[in-house]
Short mmCIF file of C-alpha atoms in Angstrom, two decimals:
data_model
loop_
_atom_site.label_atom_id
_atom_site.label_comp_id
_atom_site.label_asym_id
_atom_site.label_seq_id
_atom_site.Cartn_x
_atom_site.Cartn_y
_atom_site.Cartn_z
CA UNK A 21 -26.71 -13.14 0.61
CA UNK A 22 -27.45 -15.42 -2.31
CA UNK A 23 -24.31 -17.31 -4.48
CA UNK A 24 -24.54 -18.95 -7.50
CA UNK A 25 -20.98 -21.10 -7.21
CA UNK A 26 -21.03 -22.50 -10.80
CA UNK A 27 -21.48 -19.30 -12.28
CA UNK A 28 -19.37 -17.49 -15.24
CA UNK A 29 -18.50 -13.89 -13.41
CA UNK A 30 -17.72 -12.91 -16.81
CA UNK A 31 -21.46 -13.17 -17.59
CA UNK A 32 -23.17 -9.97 -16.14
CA UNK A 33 -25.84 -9.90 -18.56
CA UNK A 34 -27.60 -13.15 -18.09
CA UNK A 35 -27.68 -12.39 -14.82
CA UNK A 36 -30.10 -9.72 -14.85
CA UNK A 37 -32.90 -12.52 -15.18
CA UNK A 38 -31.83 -13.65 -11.91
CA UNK A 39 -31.98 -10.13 -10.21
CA UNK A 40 -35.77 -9.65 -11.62
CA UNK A 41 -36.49 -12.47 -9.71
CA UNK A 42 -34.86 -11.44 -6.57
CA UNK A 43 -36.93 -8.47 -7.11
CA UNK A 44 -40.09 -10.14 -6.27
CA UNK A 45 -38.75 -11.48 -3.09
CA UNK A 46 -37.10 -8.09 -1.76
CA UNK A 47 -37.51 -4.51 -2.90
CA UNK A 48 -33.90 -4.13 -2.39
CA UNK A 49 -30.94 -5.91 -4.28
CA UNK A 50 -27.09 -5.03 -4.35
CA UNK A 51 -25.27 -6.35 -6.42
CA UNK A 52 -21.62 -7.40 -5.36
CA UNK A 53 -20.61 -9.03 -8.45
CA UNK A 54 -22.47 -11.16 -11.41
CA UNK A 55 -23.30 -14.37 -10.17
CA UNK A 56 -23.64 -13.33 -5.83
CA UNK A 57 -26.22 -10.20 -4.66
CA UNK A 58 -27.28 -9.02 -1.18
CA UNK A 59 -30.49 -8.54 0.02
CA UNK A 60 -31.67 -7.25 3.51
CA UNK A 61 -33.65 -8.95 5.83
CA UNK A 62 -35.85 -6.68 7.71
CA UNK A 63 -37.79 -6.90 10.90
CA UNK A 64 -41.08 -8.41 10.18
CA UNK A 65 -39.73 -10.55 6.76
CA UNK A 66 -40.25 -13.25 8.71
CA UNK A 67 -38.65 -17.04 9.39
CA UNK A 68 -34.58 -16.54 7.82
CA UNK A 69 -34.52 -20.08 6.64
CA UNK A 70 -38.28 -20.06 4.90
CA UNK A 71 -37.34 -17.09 2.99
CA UNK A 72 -33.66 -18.77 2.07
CA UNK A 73 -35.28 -21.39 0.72
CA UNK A 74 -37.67 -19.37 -1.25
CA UNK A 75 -35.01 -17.70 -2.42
CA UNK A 76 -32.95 -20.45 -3.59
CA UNK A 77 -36.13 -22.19 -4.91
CA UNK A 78 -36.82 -19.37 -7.37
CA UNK A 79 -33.12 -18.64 -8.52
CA UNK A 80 -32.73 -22.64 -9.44
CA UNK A 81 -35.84 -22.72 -10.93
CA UNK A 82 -35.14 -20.02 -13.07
CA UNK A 83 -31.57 -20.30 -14.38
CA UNK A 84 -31.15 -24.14 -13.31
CA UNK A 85 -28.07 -23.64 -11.36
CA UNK A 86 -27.20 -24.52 -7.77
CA UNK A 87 -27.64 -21.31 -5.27
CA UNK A 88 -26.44 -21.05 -1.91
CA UNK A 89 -27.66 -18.43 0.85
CA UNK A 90 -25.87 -16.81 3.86
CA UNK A 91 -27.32 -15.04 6.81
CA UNK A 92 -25.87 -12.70 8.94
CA UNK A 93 -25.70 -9.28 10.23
CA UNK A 94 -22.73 -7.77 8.57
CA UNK A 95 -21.55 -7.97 5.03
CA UNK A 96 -18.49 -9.50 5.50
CA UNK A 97 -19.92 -12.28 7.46
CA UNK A 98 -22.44 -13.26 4.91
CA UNK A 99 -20.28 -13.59 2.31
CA UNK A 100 -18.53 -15.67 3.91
CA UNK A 101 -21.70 -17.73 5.61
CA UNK A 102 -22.98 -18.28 1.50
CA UNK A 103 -20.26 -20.28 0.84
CA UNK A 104 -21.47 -22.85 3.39
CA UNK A 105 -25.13 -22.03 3.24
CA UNK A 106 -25.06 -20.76 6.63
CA UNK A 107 -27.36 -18.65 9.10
CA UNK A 108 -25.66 -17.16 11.67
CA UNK A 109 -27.41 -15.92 14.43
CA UNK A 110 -28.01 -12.61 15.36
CA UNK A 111 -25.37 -11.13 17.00
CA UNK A 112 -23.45 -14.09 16.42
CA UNK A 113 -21.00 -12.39 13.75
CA UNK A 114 -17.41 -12.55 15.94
CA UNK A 115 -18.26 -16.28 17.03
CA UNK A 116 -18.98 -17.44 13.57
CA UNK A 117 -15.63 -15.26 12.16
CA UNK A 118 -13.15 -16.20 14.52
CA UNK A 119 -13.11 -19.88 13.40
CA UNK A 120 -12.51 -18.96 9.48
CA UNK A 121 -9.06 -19.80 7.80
CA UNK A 122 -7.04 -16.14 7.89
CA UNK A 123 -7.15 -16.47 3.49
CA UNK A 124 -10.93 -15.89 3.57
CA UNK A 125 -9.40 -12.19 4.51
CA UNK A 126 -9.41 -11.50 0.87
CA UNK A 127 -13.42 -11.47 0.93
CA UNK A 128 -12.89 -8.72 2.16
CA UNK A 129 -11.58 -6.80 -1.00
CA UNK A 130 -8.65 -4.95 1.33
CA UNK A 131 -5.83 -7.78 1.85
CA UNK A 132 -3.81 -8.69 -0.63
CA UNK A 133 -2.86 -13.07 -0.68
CA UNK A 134 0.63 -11.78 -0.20
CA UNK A 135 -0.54 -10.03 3.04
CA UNK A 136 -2.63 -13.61 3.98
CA UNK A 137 1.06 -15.79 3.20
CA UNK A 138 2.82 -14.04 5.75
CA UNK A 139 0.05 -13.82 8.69
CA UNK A 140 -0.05 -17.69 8.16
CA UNK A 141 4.07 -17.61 8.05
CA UNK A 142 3.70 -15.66 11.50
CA UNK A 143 1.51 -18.24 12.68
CA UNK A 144 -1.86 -16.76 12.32
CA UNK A 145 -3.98 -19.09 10.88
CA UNK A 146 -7.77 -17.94 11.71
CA UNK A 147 -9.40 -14.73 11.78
CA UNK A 148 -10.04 -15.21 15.21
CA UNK A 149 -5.72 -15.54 16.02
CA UNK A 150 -5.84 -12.41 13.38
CA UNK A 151 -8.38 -10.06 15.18
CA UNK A 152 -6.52 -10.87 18.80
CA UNK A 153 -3.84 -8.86 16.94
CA UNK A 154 -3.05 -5.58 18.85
CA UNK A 155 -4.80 -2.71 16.77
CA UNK A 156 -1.67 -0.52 16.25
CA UNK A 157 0.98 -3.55 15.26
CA UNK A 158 -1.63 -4.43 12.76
CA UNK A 159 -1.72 -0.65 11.12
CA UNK A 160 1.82 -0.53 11.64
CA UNK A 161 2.52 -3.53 9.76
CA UNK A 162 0.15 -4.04 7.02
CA UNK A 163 -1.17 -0.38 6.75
CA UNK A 164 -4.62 1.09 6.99
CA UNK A 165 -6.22 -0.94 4.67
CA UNK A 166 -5.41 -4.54 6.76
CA UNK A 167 -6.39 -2.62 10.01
CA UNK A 168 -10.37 -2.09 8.59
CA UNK A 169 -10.32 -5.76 7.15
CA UNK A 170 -9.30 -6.37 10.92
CA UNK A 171 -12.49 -4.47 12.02
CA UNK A 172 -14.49 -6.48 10.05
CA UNK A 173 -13.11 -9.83 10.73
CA UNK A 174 -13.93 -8.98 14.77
CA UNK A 175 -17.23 -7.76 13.12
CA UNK A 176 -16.70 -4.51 14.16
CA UNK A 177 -17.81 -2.65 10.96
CA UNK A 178 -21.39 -3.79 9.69
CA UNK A 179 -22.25 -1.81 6.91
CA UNK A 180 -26.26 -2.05 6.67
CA UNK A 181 -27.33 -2.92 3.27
CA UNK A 182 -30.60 0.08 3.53
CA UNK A 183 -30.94 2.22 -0.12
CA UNK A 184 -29.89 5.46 0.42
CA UNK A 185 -31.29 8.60 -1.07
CA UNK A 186 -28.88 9.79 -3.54
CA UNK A 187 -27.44 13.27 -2.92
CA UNK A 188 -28.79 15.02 -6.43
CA UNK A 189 -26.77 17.17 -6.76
CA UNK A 190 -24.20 14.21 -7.73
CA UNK A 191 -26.45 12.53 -9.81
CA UNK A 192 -26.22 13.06 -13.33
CA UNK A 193 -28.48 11.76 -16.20
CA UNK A 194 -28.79 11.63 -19.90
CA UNK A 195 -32.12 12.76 -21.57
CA UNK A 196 -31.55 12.02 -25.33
CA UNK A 197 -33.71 14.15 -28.33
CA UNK A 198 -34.60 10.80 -29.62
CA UNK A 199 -34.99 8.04 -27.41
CA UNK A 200 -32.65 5.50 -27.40
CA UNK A 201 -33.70 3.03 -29.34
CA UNK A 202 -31.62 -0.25 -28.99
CA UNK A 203 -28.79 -0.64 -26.43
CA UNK A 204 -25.97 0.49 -28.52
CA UNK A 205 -27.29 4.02 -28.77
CA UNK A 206 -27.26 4.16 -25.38
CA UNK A 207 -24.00 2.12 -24.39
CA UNK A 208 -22.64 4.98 -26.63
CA UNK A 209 -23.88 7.46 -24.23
CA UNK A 210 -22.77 5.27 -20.85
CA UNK A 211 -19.37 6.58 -21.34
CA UNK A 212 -20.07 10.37 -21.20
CA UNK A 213 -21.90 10.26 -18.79
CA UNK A 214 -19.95 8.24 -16.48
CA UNK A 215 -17.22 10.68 -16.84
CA UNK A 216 -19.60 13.81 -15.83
CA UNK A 217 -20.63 11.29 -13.30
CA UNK A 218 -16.66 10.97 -11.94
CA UNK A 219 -16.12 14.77 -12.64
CA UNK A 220 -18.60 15.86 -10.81
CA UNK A 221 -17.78 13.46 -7.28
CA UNK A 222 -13.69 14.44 -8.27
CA UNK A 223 -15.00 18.20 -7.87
CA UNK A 224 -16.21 17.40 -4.26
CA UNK A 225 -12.87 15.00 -3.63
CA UNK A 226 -14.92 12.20 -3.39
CA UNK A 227 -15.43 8.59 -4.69
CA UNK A 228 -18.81 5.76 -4.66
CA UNK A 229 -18.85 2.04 -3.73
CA UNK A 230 -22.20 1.39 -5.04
CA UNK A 231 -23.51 2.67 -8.39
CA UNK A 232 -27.39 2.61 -9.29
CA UNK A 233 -28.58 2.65 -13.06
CA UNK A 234 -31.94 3.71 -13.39
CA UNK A 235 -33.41 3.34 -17.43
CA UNK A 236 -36.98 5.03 -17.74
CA UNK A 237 -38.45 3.82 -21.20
CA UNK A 238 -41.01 5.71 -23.46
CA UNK A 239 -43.94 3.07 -22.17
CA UNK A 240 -43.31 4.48 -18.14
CA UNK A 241 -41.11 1.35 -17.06
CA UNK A 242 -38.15 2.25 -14.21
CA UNK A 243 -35.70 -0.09 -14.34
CA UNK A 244 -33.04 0.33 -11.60
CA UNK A 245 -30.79 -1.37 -9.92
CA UNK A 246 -27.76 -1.34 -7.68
CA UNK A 247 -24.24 -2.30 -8.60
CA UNK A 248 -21.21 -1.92 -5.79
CA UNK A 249 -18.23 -0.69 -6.93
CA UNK A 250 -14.36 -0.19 -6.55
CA UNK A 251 -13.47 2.98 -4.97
CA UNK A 252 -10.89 3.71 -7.41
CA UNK A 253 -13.20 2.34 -10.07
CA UNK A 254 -12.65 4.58 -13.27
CA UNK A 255 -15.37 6.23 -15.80
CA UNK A 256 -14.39 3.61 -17.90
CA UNK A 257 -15.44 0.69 -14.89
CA UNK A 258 -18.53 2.51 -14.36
CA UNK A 259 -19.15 2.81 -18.44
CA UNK A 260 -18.81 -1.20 -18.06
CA UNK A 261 -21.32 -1.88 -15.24
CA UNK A 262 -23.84 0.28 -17.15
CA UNK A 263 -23.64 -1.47 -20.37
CA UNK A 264 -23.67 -5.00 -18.50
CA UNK A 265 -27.23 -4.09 -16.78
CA UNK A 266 -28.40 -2.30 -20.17
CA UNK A 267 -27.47 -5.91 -22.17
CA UNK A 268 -28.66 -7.62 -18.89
CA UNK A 269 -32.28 -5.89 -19.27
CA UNK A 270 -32.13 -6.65 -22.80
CA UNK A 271 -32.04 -10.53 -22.50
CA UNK A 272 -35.00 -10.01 -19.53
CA UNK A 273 -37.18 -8.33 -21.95
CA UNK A 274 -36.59 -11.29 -25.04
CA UNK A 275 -34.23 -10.33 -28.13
CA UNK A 276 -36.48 -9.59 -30.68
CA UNK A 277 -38.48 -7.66 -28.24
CA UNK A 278 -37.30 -3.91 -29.99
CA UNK A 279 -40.70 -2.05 -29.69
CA UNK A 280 -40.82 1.74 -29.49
CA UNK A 281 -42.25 1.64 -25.65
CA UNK A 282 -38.95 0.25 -25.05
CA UNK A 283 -36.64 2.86 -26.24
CA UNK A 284 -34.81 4.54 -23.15
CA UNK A 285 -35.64 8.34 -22.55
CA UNK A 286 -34.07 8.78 -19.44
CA UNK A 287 -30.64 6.84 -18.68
CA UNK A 288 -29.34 7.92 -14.86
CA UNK A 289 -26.42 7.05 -13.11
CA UNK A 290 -26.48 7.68 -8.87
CA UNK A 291 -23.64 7.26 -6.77
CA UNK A 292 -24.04 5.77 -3.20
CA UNK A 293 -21.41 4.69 -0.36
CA UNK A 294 -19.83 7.97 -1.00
CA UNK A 295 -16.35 8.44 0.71
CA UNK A 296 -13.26 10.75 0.45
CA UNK A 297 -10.69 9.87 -1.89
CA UNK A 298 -8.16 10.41 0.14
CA UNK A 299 -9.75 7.78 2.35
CA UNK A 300 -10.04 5.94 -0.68
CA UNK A 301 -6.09 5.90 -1.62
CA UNK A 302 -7.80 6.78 -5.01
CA UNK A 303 -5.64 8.69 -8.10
CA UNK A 304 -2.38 8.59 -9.30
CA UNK A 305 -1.04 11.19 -6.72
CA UNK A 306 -2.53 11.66 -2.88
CA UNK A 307 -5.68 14.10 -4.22
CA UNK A 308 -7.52 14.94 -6.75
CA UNK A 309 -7.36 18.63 -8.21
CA UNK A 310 -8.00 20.16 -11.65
CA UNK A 311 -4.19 19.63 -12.17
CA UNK A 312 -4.17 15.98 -11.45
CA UNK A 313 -7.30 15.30 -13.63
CA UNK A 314 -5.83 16.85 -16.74
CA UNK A 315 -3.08 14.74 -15.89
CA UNK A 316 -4.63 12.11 -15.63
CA UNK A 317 -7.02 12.67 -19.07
CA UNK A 318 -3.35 13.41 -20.94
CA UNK A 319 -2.37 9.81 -19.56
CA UNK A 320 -5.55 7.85 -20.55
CA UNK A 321 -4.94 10.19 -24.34
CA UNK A 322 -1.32 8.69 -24.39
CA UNK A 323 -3.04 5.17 -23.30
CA UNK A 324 -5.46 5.61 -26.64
CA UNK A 325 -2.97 6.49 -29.23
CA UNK A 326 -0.10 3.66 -27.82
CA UNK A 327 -1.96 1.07 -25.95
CA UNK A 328 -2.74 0.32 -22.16
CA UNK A 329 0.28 -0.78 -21.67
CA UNK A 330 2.12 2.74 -22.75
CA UNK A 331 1.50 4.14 -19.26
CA UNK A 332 2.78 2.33 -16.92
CA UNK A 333 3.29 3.27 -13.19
CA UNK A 334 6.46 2.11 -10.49
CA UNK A 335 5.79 0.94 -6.96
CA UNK A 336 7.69 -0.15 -3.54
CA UNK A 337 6.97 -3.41 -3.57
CA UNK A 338 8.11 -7.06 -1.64
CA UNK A 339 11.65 -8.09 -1.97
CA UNK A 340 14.90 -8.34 -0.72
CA UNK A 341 16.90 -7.87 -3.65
CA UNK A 342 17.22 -5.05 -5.86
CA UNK A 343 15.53 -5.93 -8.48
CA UNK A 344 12.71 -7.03 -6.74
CA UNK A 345 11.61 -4.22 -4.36
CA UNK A 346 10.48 -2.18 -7.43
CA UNK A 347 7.37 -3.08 -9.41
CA UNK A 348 5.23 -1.32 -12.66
CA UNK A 349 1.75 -2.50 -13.94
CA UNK A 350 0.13 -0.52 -16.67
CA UNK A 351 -1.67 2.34 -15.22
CA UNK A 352 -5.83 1.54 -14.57
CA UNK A 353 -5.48 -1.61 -17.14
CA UNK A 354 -3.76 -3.86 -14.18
CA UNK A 355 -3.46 -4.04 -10.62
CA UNK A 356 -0.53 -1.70 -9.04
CA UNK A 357 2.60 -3.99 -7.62
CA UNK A 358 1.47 -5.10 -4.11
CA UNK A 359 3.02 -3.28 -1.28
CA UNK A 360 5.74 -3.93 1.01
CA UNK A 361 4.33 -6.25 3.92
CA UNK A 362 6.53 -5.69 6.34
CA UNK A 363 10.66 -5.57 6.93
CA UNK A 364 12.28 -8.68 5.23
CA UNK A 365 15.16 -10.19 6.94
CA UNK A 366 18.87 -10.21 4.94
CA UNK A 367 17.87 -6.77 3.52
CA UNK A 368 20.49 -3.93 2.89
CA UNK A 369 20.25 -1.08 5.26
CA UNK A 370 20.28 2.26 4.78
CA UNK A 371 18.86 4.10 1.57
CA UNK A 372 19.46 1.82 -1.57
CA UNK A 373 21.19 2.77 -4.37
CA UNK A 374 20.29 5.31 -6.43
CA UNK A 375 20.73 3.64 -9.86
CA UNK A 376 20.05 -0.15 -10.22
CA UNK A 377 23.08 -1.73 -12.23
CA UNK A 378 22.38 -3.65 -15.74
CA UNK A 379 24.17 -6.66 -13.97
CA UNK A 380 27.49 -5.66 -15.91
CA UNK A 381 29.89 -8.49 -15.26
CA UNK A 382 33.35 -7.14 -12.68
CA UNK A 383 36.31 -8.95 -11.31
CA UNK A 384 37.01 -8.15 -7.10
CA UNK A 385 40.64 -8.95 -7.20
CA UNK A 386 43.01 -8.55 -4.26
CA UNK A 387 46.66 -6.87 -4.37
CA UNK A 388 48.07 -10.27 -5.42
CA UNK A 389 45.84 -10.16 -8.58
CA UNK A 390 43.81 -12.85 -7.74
CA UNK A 391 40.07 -13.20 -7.64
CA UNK A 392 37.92 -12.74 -4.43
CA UNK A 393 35.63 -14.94 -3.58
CA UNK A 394 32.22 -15.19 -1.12
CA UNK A 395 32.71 -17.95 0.94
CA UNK A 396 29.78 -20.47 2.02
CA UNK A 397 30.62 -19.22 5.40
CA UNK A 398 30.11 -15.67 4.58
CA UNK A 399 32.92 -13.70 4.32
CA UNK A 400 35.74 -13.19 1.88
CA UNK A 401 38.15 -14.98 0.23
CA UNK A 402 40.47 -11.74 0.89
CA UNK A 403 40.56 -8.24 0.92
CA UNK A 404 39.17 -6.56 -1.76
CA UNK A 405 42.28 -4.22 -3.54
CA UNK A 406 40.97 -3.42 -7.52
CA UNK A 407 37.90 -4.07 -9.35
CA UNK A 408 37.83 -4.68 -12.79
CA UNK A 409 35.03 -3.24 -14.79
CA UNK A 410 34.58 -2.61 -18.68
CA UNK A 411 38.44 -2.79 -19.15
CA UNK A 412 39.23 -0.42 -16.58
CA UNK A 413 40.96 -1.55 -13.65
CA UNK A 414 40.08 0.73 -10.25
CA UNK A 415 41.73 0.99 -6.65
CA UNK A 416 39.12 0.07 -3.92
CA UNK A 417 39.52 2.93 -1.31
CA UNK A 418 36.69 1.49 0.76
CA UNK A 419 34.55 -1.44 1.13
CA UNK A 420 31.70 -3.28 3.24
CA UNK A 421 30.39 -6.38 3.62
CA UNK A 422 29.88 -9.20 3.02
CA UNK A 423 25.95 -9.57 3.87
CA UNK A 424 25.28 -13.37 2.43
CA UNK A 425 21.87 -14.24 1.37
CA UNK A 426 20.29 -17.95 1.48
CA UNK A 427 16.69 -17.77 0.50
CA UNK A 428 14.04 -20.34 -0.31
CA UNK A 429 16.12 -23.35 0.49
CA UNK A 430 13.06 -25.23 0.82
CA UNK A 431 11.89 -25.40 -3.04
CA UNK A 432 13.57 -25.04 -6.82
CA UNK A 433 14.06 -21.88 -7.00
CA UNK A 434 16.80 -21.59 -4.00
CA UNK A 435 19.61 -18.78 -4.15
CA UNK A 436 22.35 -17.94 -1.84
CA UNK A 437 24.56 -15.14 -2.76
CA UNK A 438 26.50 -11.95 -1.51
CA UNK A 439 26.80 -8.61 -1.29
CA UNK A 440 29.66 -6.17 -1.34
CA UNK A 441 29.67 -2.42 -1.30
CA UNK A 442 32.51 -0.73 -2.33
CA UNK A 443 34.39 2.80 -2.91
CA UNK A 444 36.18 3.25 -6.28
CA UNK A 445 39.20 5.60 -6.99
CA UNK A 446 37.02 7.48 -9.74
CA UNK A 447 34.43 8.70 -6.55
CA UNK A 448 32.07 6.36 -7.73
CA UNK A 449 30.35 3.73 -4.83
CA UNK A 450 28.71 0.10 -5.90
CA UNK A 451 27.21 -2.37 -4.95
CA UNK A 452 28.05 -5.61 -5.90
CA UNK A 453 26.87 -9.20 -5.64
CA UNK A 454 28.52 -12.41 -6.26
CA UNK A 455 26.48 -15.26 -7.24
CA UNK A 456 27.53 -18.72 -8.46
CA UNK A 457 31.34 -17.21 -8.58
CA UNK A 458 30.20 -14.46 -10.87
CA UNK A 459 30.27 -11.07 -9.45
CA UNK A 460 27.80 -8.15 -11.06
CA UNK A 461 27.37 -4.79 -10.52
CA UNK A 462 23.72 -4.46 -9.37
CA UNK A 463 23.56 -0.97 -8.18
CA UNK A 464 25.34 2.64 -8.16
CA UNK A 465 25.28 5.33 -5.53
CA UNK A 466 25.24 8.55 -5.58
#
């Protein structure tokens, strides 16, 4: 694993420079992200730490930056060891993992630093305290996707970085009339063809974590190499990473460097790490289906002619309130709303309301007239008899409650307030909380 730790992530194409170089040390690079690639140490390469120091003797050289190198047998692990410019020993993954803090879980790409704030809040604070974890509480708790980052902290799951054949009949490949003959002609063509190259894996329910570009130019010269992916990575993501190697193998080859052996002929796109997308949670809905994709192509349509932003998508999320426990993000332009971690103490049982409230202001009076109030000890002032709400004055026929709320005592942004259902003459049912001696409605039942 080699890191460059001062580099711009942002900066894909100058880091193709570095990659050629990596290519005379190894046959085999994978790219993880710009500025940190994987390479695979084989039986027979010889002494680890010689060829680390090769390594980082031709990257600095090159680009002038600081690299560091990890070792070790799984993935996971050497990302982790190349932030300390570590070798673990073979077989030595678990040993080396146990003693991490429990946030470098987010290496991982499957835990969420919400998920990482309450192990550490539960008194987990290695990965070691995290993999002792019984296998079911964890999958119980935090889902699926926590349980495999669990199987890789134990270093369970070592994915072997080997290049695959691709499967060809899910490769796909653009042969133009006229060679391309600068790199916007055939960024142009990136986009198309990343969308055959999605339509074609969606047709087999099926999704890539790594993504090879291959460019064939009119002189004979392959250029390949080996990007990994998001699972739910879109045509547009893979459009991206194409056009970041195709600018990257620009700046390689010099600017002014626009000869006709260099025009592109043959521009390829190969999936690898193929998986099912229901194993992927990948989609808007559970599958994918002819259905769901012209769904999904009317969205991104909507998303072209109004903004990113148009299409937005609603999530369960963290929260004890109301108002928090629901979540949007514009759909494929931002992260979905993490999910719920686990049960939250103080919350309202039973199904929630059915219609959050605008926060209209009421009055809980009792048969005297008077106003009810939440008391710091919890309960009520006195029984609840009318509530007054946008003039209208209605007869309580039932009520529950109080459940009192003090949360995040600790910092500025404490709260502590109450909540009261209650069962209106007109058939209606609310639910109503009293903060700072106001009372809203925050939510209507069916």
């Amino acid at each position: 694993m080699a890191r460059l730790p001062d580099w711009d992530e942002e900066d894909a194409a100058g880091f193709a420079p570095v990659l050629d170089a990596l290519d005379l040390l190894t046959p085999y690079v994978e790219v993880l992200e710009p500025g940190i690639a994987a390479v695979p140490l084989r039986a027979g390469a010889g002494d680890e730490a010689v060829f680390c120091e090769r390594l980082i003797d031709t990257v600095t050289g090159l680009v002038g930056q600081d690299c560091l190198t990890g070792v070790a047998d799984g993935l996971f692990a050497a990302v982790l060891a190349a932030q300390d410019g570590r070798i673990v020993p073979r077989g030595g993954d678990a040993a080396f993992l146990a003693g991490r803090d429990v946030t470098d879980l987010r290496f991982t790409g499957l835990v969420e630093p919400e998920d990482c704030e309450t192990l550490r809040h539960l008194g987990i604070d290695t990965l070691g305290a995290f993999t002792a974890l019984p296998a079911a509480a964890v999958a119980e708790r935090f889902g699926p996707q926590v349980r495999r980052a669990q199987r890789l902290a134990a270093g369970e799951l070592v994915r072997p970085l080997v290049p695959l054949p691709a499967v060809p009949e899910f490769s796909v490949e653009a042969v133009p009339e006229t060679p391309f003959a600068t790199v916007e002609q055939a960024v142009v063509a990136a986009r198309p063809l990343a969308e055959r190259l999605t339509a074609v894996l969606d047709a087999h329910h099926l999704t890539c974590t790594r993504l090879t570009v291959t460019a064939r130019t009119a002189a004979g010269l392959v250029r390949e190499r080996t990007w990994q992916t998001d699972p739910a990575a879109t045509a547009a993501d893979l459009a991206r990473r194409v056009r970041w190697q195709l600018e990257g193998w620009r700046l390689a080859a010099g600017e002014d460097d626009g000869t006709e052996g260099d025009a592109v002929t043959v521009l390829a796109l190969a999936p690898g790490g193929l998986i099912g997308v229901l194993d992927a949670a990948r989609g808007l809905w559970d599958f994918k289906d002819a259905a769901t994709a012209r769904a999904e192509a009317a969205l991104r349509h909507a998303q072209t002619l109004l903004g990113p932003e148009a299409v937005r998508i609603a999530a369960r999320t963290d929260g004890r309130g109301l108002d928090e426990r629901a979540g949007t993000a514009a759909w494929e332009a931002e992260p979905p709303p993490p999910a719920p971690s686990g049960p939250w103490p103080g919350i309202l049982a039973g199904p929630p309301p059915a219609v959050v409230g605008e926060g209209e202001d009421v009055e809980v009076l009792d048969a005297s007239g008077a106003r009810v109030r939440a008391l710091a000890r919890g309960d009520l002032s006195a029984t609840p008899a009318t509530v007054s709400l946008g003039g209208r004055r209605l007869r309580v026929s039932g009520w529950a409650g109080p459940w009192p709320v003090s949360e995040r005592w600790w910092d500025g942004r404490s709260r502590r307030y109450a909540r009261l259902q209650v069962e209106l003459s007109d058939g209606r049912a609310a639910l109503l909380a009293c903060e700072g001696g106001r009372w809203r409605a925050v939510g209507w039942y069916d």
